[in-house]
XYZ file of C-alpha atoms in Angstrom:
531
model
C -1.810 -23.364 6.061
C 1.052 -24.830 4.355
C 4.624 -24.429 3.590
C 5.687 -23.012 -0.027
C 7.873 -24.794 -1.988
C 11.522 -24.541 -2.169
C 13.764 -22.140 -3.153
C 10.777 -19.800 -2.618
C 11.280 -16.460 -4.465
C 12.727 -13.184 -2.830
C 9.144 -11.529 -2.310
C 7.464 -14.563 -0.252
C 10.271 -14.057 2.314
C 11.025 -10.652 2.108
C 9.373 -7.411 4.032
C 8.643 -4.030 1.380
C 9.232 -1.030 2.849
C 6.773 1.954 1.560
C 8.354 5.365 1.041
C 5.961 8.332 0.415
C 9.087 10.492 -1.309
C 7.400 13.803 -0.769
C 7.936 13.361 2.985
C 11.298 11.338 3.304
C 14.088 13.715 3.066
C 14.900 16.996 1.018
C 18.314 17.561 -0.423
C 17.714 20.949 -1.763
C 15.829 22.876 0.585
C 12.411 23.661 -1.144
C 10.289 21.789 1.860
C 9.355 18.930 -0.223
C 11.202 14.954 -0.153
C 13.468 14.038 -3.442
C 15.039 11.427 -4.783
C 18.484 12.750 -3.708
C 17.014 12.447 0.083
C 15.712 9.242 -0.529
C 19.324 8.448 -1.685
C 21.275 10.365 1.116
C 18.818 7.990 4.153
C 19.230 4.637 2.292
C 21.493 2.790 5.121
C 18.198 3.828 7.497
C 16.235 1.875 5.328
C 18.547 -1.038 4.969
C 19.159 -1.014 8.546
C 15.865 -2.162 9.547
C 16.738 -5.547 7.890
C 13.783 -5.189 4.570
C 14.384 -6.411 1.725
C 12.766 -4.094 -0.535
C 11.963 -0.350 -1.153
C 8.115 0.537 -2.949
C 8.412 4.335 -4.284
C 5.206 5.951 -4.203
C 4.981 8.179 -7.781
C 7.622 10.087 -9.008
C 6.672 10.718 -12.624
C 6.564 14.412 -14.118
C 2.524 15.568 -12.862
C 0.660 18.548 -11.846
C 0.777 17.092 -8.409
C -3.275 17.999 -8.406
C -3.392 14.173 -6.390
C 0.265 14.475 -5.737
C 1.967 12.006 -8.419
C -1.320 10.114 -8.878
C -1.951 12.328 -12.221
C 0.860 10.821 -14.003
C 1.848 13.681 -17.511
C 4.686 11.263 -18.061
C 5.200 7.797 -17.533
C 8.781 7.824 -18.408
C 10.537 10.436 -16.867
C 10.879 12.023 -13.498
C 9.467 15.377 -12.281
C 11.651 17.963 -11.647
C 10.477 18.253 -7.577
C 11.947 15.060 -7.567
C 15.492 15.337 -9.656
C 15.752 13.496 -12.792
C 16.256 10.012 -14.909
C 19.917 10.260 -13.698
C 19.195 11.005 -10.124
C 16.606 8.178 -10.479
C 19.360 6.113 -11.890
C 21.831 7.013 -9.003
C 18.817 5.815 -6.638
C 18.590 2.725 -8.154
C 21.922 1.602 -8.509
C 22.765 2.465 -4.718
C 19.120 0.407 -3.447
C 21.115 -2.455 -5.493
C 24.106 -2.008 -3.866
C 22.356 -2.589 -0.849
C 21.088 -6.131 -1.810
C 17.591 -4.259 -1.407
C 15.380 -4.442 -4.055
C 12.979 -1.262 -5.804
C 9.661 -1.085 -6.704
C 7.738 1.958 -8.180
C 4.129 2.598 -8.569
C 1.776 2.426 -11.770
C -1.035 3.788 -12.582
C -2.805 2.937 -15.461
C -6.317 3.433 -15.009
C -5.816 7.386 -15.459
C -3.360 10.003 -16.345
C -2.976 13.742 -16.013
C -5.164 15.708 -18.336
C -2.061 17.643 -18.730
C -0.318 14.159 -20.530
C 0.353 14.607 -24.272
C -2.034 11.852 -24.455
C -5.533 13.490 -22.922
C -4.289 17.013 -24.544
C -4.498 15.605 -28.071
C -7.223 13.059 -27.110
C -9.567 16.388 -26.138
C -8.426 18.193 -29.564
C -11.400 17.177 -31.410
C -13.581 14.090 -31.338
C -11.521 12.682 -34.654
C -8.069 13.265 -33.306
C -6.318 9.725 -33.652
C -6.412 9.358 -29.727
C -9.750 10.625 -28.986
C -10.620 6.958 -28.722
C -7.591 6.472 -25.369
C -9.671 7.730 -23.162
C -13.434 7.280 -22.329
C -15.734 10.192 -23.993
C -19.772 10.369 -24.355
C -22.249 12.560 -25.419
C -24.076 13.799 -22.494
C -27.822 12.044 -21.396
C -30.612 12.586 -23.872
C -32.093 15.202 -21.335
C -28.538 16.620 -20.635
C -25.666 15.912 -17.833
C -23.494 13.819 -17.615
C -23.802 9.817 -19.324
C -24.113 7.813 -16.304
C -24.689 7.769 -12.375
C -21.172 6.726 -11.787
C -19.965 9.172 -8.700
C -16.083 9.868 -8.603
C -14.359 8.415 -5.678
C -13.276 11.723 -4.888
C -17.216 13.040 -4.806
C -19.340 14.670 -7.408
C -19.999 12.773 -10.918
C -17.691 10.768 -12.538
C -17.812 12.993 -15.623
C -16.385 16.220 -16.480
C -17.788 18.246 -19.847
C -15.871 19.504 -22.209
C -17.218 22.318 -23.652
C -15.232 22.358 -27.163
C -16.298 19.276 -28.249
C -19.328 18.786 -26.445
C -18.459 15.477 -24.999
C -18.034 14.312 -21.017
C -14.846 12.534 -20.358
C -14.804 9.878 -17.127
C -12.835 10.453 -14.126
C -12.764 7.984 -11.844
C -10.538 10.209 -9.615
C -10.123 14.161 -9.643
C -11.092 15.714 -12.785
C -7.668 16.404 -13.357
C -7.061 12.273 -13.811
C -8.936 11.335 -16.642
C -9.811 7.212 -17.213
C -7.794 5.496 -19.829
C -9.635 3.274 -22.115
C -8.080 -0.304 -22.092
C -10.530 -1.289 -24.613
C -8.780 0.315 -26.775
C -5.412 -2.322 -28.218
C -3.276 1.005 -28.504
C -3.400 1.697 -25.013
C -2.828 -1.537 -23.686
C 0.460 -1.732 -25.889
C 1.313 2.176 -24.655
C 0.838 1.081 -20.923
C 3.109 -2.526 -21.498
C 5.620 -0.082 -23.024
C 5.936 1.697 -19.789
C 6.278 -1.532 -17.912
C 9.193 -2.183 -20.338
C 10.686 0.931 -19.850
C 11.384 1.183 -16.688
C 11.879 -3.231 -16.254
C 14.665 -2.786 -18.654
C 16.125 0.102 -16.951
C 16.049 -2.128 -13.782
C 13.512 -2.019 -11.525
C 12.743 -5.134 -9.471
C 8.533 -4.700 -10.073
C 5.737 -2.474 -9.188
C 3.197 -1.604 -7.318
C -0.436 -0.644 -9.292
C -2.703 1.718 -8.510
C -6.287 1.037 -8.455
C -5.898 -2.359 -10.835
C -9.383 -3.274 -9.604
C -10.693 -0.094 -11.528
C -8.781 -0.152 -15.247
C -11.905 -2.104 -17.082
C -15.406 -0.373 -17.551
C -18.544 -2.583 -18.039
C -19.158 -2.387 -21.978
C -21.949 0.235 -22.277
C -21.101 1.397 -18.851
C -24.808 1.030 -17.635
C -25.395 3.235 -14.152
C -24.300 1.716 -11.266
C -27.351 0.063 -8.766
C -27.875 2.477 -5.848
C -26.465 1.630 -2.192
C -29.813 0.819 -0.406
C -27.238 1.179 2.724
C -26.106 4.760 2.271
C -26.862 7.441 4.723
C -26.180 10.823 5.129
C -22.897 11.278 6.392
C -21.138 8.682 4.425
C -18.475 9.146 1.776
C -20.621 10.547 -1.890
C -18.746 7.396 -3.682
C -20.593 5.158 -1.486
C -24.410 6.546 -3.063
C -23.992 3.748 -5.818
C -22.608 0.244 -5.936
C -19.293 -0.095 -8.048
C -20.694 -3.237 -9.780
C -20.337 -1.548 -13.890
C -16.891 0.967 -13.037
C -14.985 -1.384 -11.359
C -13.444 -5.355 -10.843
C -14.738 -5.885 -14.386
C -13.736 -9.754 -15.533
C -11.900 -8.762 -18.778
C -9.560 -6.820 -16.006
C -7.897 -10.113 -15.364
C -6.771 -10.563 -18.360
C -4.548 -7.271 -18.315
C -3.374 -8.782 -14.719
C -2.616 -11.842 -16.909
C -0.432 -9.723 -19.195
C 1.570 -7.287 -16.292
C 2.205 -10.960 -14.779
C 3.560 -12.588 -18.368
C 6.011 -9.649 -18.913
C 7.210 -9.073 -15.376
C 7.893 -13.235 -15.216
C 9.568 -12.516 -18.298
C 12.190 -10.428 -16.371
C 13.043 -12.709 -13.387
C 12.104 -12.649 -9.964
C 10.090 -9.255 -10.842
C 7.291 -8.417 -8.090
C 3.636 -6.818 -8.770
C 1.701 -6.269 -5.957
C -2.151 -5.352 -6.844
C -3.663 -2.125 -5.278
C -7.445 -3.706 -4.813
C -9.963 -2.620 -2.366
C -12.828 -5.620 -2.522
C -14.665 -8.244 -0.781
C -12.337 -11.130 0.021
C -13.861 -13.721 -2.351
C -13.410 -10.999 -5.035
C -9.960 -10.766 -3.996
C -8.856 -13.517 -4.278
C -9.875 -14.144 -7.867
C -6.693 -11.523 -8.720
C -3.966 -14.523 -8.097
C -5.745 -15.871 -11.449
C -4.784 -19.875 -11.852
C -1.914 -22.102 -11.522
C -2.366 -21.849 -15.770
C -2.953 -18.230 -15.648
C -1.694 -16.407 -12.506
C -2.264 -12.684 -12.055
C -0.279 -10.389 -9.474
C 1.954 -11.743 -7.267
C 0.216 -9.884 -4.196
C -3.109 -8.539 -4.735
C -3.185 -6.160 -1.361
C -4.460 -7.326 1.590
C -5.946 -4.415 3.854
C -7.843 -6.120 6.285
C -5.499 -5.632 9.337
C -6.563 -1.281 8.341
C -10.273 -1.780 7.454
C -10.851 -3.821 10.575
C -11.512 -3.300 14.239
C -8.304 -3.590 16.856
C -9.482 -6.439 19.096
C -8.325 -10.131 19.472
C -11.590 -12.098 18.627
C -11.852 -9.756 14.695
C -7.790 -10.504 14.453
C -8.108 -14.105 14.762
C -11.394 -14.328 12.700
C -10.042 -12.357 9.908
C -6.921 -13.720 10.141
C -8.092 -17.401 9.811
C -10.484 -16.865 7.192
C -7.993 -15.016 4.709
C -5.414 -17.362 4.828
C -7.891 -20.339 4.130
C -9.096 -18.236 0.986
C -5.716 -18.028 -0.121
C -5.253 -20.149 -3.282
C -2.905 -22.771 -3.232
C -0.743 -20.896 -5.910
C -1.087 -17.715 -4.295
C 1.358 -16.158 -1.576
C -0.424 -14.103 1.414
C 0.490 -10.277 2.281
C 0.050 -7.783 4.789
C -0.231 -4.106 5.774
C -0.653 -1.956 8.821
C -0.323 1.579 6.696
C -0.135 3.229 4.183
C -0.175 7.196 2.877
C -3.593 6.514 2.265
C -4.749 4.994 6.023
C -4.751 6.556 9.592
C -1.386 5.144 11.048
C -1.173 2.706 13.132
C -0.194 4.782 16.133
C -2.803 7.110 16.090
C -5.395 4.097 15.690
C -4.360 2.076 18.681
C -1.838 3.834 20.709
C 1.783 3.776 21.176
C 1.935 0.355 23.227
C -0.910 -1.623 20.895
C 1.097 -0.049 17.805
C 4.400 -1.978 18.989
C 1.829 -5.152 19.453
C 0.870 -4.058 15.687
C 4.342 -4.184 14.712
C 5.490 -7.687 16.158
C 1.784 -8.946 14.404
C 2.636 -7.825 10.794
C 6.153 -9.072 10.914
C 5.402 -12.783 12.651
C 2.161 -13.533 10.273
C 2.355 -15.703 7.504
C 3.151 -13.635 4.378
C 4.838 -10.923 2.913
C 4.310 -7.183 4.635
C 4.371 -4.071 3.870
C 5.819 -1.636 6.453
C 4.810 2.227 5.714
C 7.563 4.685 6.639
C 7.703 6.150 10.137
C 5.410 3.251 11.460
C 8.880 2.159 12.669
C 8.797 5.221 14.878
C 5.809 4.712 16.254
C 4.391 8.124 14.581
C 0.726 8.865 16.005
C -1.912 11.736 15.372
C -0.926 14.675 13.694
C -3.420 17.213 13.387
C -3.208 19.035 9.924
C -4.037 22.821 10.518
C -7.123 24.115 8.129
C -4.857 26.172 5.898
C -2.316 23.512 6.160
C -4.769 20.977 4.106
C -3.068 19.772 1.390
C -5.111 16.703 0.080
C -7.898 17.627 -2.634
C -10.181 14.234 -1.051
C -10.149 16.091 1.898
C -10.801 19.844 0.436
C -13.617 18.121 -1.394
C -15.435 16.654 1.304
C -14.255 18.347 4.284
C -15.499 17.172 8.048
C -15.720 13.330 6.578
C -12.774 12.028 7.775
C -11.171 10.879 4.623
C -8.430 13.631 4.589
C -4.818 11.580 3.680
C -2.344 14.372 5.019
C -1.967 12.910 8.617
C -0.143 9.672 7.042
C 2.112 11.641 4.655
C 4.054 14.590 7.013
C 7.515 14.122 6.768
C 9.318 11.632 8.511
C 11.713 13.298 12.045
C 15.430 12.624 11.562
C 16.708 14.368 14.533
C 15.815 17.080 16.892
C 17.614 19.765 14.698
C 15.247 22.673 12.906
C 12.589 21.084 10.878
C 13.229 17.770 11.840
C 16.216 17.356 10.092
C 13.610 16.814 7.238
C 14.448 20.011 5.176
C 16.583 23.374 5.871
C 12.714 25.349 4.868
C 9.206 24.779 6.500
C 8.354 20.979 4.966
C 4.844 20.814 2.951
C 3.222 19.450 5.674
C 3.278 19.622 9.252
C 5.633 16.995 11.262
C 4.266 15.278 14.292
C 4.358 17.258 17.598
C 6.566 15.226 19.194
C 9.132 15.316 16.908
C 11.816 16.833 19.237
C 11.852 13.442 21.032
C 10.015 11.213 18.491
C 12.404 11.397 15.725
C 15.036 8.725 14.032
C 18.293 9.842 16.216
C 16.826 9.896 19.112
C 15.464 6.339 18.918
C 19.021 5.165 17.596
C 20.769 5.750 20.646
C 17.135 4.093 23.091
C 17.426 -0.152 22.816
C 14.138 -0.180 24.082
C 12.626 2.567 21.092
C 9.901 1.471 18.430
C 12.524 1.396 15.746
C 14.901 -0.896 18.236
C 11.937 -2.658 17.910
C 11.249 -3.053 14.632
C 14.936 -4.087 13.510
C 14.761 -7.089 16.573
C 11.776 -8.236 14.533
C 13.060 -7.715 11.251
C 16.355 -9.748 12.493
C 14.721 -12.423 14.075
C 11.991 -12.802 10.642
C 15.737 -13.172 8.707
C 17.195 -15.792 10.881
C 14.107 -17.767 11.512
C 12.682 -19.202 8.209
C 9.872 -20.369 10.749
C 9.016 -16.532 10.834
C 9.287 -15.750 7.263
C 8.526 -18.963 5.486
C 6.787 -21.052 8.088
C 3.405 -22.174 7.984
C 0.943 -21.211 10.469
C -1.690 -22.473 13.088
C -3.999 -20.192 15.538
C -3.828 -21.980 19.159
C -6.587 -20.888 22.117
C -5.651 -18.098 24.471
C -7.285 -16.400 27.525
C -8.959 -13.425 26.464
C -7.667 -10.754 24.705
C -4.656 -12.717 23.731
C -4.082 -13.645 20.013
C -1.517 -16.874 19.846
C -0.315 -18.676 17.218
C 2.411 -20.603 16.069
C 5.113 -20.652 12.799
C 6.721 -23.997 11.807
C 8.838 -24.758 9.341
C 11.149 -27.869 9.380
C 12.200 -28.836 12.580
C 12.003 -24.998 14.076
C 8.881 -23.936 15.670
C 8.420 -20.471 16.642
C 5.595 -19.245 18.960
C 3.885 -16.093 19.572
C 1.866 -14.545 21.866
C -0.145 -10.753 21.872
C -2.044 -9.478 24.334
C -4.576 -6.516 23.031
C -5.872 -5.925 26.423
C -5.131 -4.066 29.275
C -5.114 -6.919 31.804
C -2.260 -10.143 32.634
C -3.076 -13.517 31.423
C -1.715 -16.510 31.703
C -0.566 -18.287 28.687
C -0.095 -21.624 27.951
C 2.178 -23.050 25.165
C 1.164 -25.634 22.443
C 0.642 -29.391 24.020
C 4.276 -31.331 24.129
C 5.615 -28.063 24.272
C 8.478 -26.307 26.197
C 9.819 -22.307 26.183
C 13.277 -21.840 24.464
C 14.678 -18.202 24.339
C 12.085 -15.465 23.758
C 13.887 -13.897 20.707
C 11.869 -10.616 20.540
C 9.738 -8.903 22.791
C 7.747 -5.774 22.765
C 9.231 -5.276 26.324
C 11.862 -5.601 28.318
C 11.816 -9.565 28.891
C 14.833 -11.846 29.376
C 12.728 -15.231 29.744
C 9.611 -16.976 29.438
C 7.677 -17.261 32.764
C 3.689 -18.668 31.478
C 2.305 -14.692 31.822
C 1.977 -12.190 29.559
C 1.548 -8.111 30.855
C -1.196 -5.676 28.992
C -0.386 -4.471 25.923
C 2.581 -7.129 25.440
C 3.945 -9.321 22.681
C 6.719 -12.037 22.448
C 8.256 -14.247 20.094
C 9.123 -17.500 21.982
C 11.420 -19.980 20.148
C 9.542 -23.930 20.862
C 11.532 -26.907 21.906
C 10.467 -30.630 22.111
């Protein structure tokens, strides 16, 4: 687990801070988040001590997957404000020192984009060819096996020209063809766009996904699927997704956003570590910076699957390549609800002490738990689709509490979705004026991570603990940091690294003014190491 090199860029030392602008804040009243509220909550934002701000989509759609069905990568849609509103935004994130990311999504767009509307014209229109069309099966239906990740086929008919068209996602997001040279140079355009307007890099959607097998052959069935389980899981991805010429279109994002400076792309990917991995291309060829690392969501909450995982991903890391972390996300259960108040504050002090750059979803920093969407309240199609299965997305996107005033503070109408119960008391005011709150938390860590480059640069070694007790410590120079979790509901003692003595504990999920060998249930500290 070694150090990176000097003058490391902003990213490996930095902390990204997810906003889901839907839920945020609303300026104008109509229930729904905006740019303008994004805007008007900044100094929250830069309070917590992150260095950068990822904007989930904001681009003009039919909101049929909320902003995931792009009709216009260049512009901004109207729920949102505008390209000067947008400008506004990103000129006052600068003059916060923070940096902005937004999200891309270039394996589909709306079927409401100029694009798909002409493409669907006839089968010779000039961009029939930008998205993926086939004749249906010689007995009939659709071309292949391939099952949407949103259930059902993959393939939606359309009945004027007799053709299915591939949908990876909702049949409202049909799949771009990046076989085809004209869409590649399109989608770099966008890139372009919005790097020379300023933006500091981007997150992309489903990267892992953009490439289709040539002939896209059916998909092997899941010999391990059962009834119960999600209807994308019925097949095995191998000839739809993490195709190899994919890499090369990594290769490309990460040639134009070097070309730009310290720019950032962080790779949406859902695959088997080893698979991963192989998304940080080579030292000749890199691909994204951060190719998203989910195992702290997909994983069980206990110490001995922490340290496992934990060990074994940063080993895999490539020598070239930069580790990263995440706890949430609008598409995960939050952390809160998962583990409980008292392990999420554990959760917290974990993602910002590990080696490696995190990603901290808004409202984690309150400590936000289960909210329970009503039936008619259901706003997510994965959910409407396949309801009962557990994959509804709502209960990470209500809006985020700013006070105890009506609505949250959140909007002057009723917001799109509900906010969490306790939001008289659970809510951003309320934990400014408690030291002890989840957010005092969270900016203790996110100070400490700044002054210690031990914390946000150091390298890393796992030490034995009691059990239930996850311990490890950060080094870098002559400053060693260590810290100490305890996932269970029980005391331990804890012993520090050999030649070892306690300095000042400089955060702690608890009240705690020194280091005294034990550690209480549900507890974390950071303890500074002196020789």
């Amino acid at each position: 687990m070694s150090e990176p090199t000097l003058s490391p860029p902003w990213w490996q030392s930095g902390v990204i801070y997810q906003i889901y602008p839907r839920s945020f804040a609303d300026s104008n009243g109509d229930g729904i988040g905006d740019l303008a509220g994004v805007e008007a909550h900044l100094d929250h934002v830069a309070s917590l001590g992150v260095d950068a701000i990822w904007l989930s989509p904001i681009f003009p759609s039919p909101m049929a997957d909320f902003g995931y069905d792009v009709a216009d990568y260049t512009g901004i849609d109207p729920m949102f404000g505008d390209l000067a509103a947008f400008d506004r935004l990103l000129a006052a994130v600068h003059a916060r020192g923070l940096k902005l990311l937004l999200d891309f999504v270039p394996n589909h767009s709306s079927t409401a984009h100029p694009w798909f509307v002409e493409s669907r014209a006839s089968r010779d229109n000039s961009k029939r060819d930008w998205y993926i069309w086939r004749d249906p099966a010689p007995g009939g239906g659709p071309p292949n096996n391939w099952i949407s990740d949103m259930g059902g086929p993959a393939w939606a008919l359309d009945r004027t020209t007799g053709q299915y068209y591939l949908h990876t996602f909702l049949t409202e997001q049909a799949d771009l063809n990046w076989r085809n040279p004209e869409v590649v140079q399109a989608m770099t355009d966008v890139l372009r766009f919005w790097l020379d307007r300023g933006v500091d890099g981007f997150r992309i959607d489903v990267l892992w996904h953009i490439v289709k097998a040539e002939g896209l052959p059916d998909n092997p069935s899941n010999p391990d699927w059962r009834e119960g389980m999600a209807d994308k899981l019925r097949v095995l991805q191998h000839n739809s997704t993490d195709q190899p010429e994919a890499h090369a279109f990594a290769r490309t994002f990460r040639e134009l956003a070097d070309s730009y400076g310290e720019t950032l792309l962080v790779g949406e990917i859902f695959l088997p570590r080893d698979r991963l991995m192989r998304w940080y291309g080579t030292p000749d060829a890199p691909g994204v910076h951060l190719p998203f690392n989910f195992e702290l969501i997909e994983n069980p909450w206990d110490r001995d699957t922490l340290a496992r995982l934990i060990t074994e991903y940063d080993a895999a890391i490539p020598a070239h390549g930069w580790p990263n972390w995440v706890i949430g996300s609008h598409d995960a259960p939050r952390i809160a609800a998962r583990t409980g108040e008292a392990q999420a504050r554990v959760a917290a002090m974990l993602l910002l002490t590990l080696r490696g750059t995190p990603t901290l979803y808004q409202g984690d920093e309150l400590g936000i738990g289960k909210v329970d969407i009503p039936p008619h309240r259901i706003r997510d199609p994965q959910d409407l689709r396949q309801p009962g299965m557990g994959l509804g997305r709502d209960r990470s996107r209500t809006p985020i509490p700013w006070d105890a005033s009506p609505n949250a503070g959140f909007s002057t109408a009723e917001p799109w979705l509900p906010i969490n119960p306790d939001w008289p008391t659970r809510n951003v005011a309320a934990q400014e004026a408690d030291p002890q709150s989840m957010l005092a938390l969270h900016r203790r860590l996110l100070t400490a991570r700044r002054a210690n480059p031990a914390l946000s640069l150091g390298s890393m070694t796992l030490h034995p603990a009691p059990d239930d007790i996850l311990a490890y410590e950060r080094h870098h120079g002559d400053q060693r940091v260590f810290i100490a979790l305890n996932m269970g509901s029980e005391p331990r003692d804890i012993t520090l690294p050999p030649g070892s003595h306690p300095g000042a504990i400089l955060v702690a999920t608890s009240e705690r003014r020194a280091y005294d060998g034990r550690i209480k249930p549900d507890e974390g500290f950071v303890v500074e190491l002196e020789h």
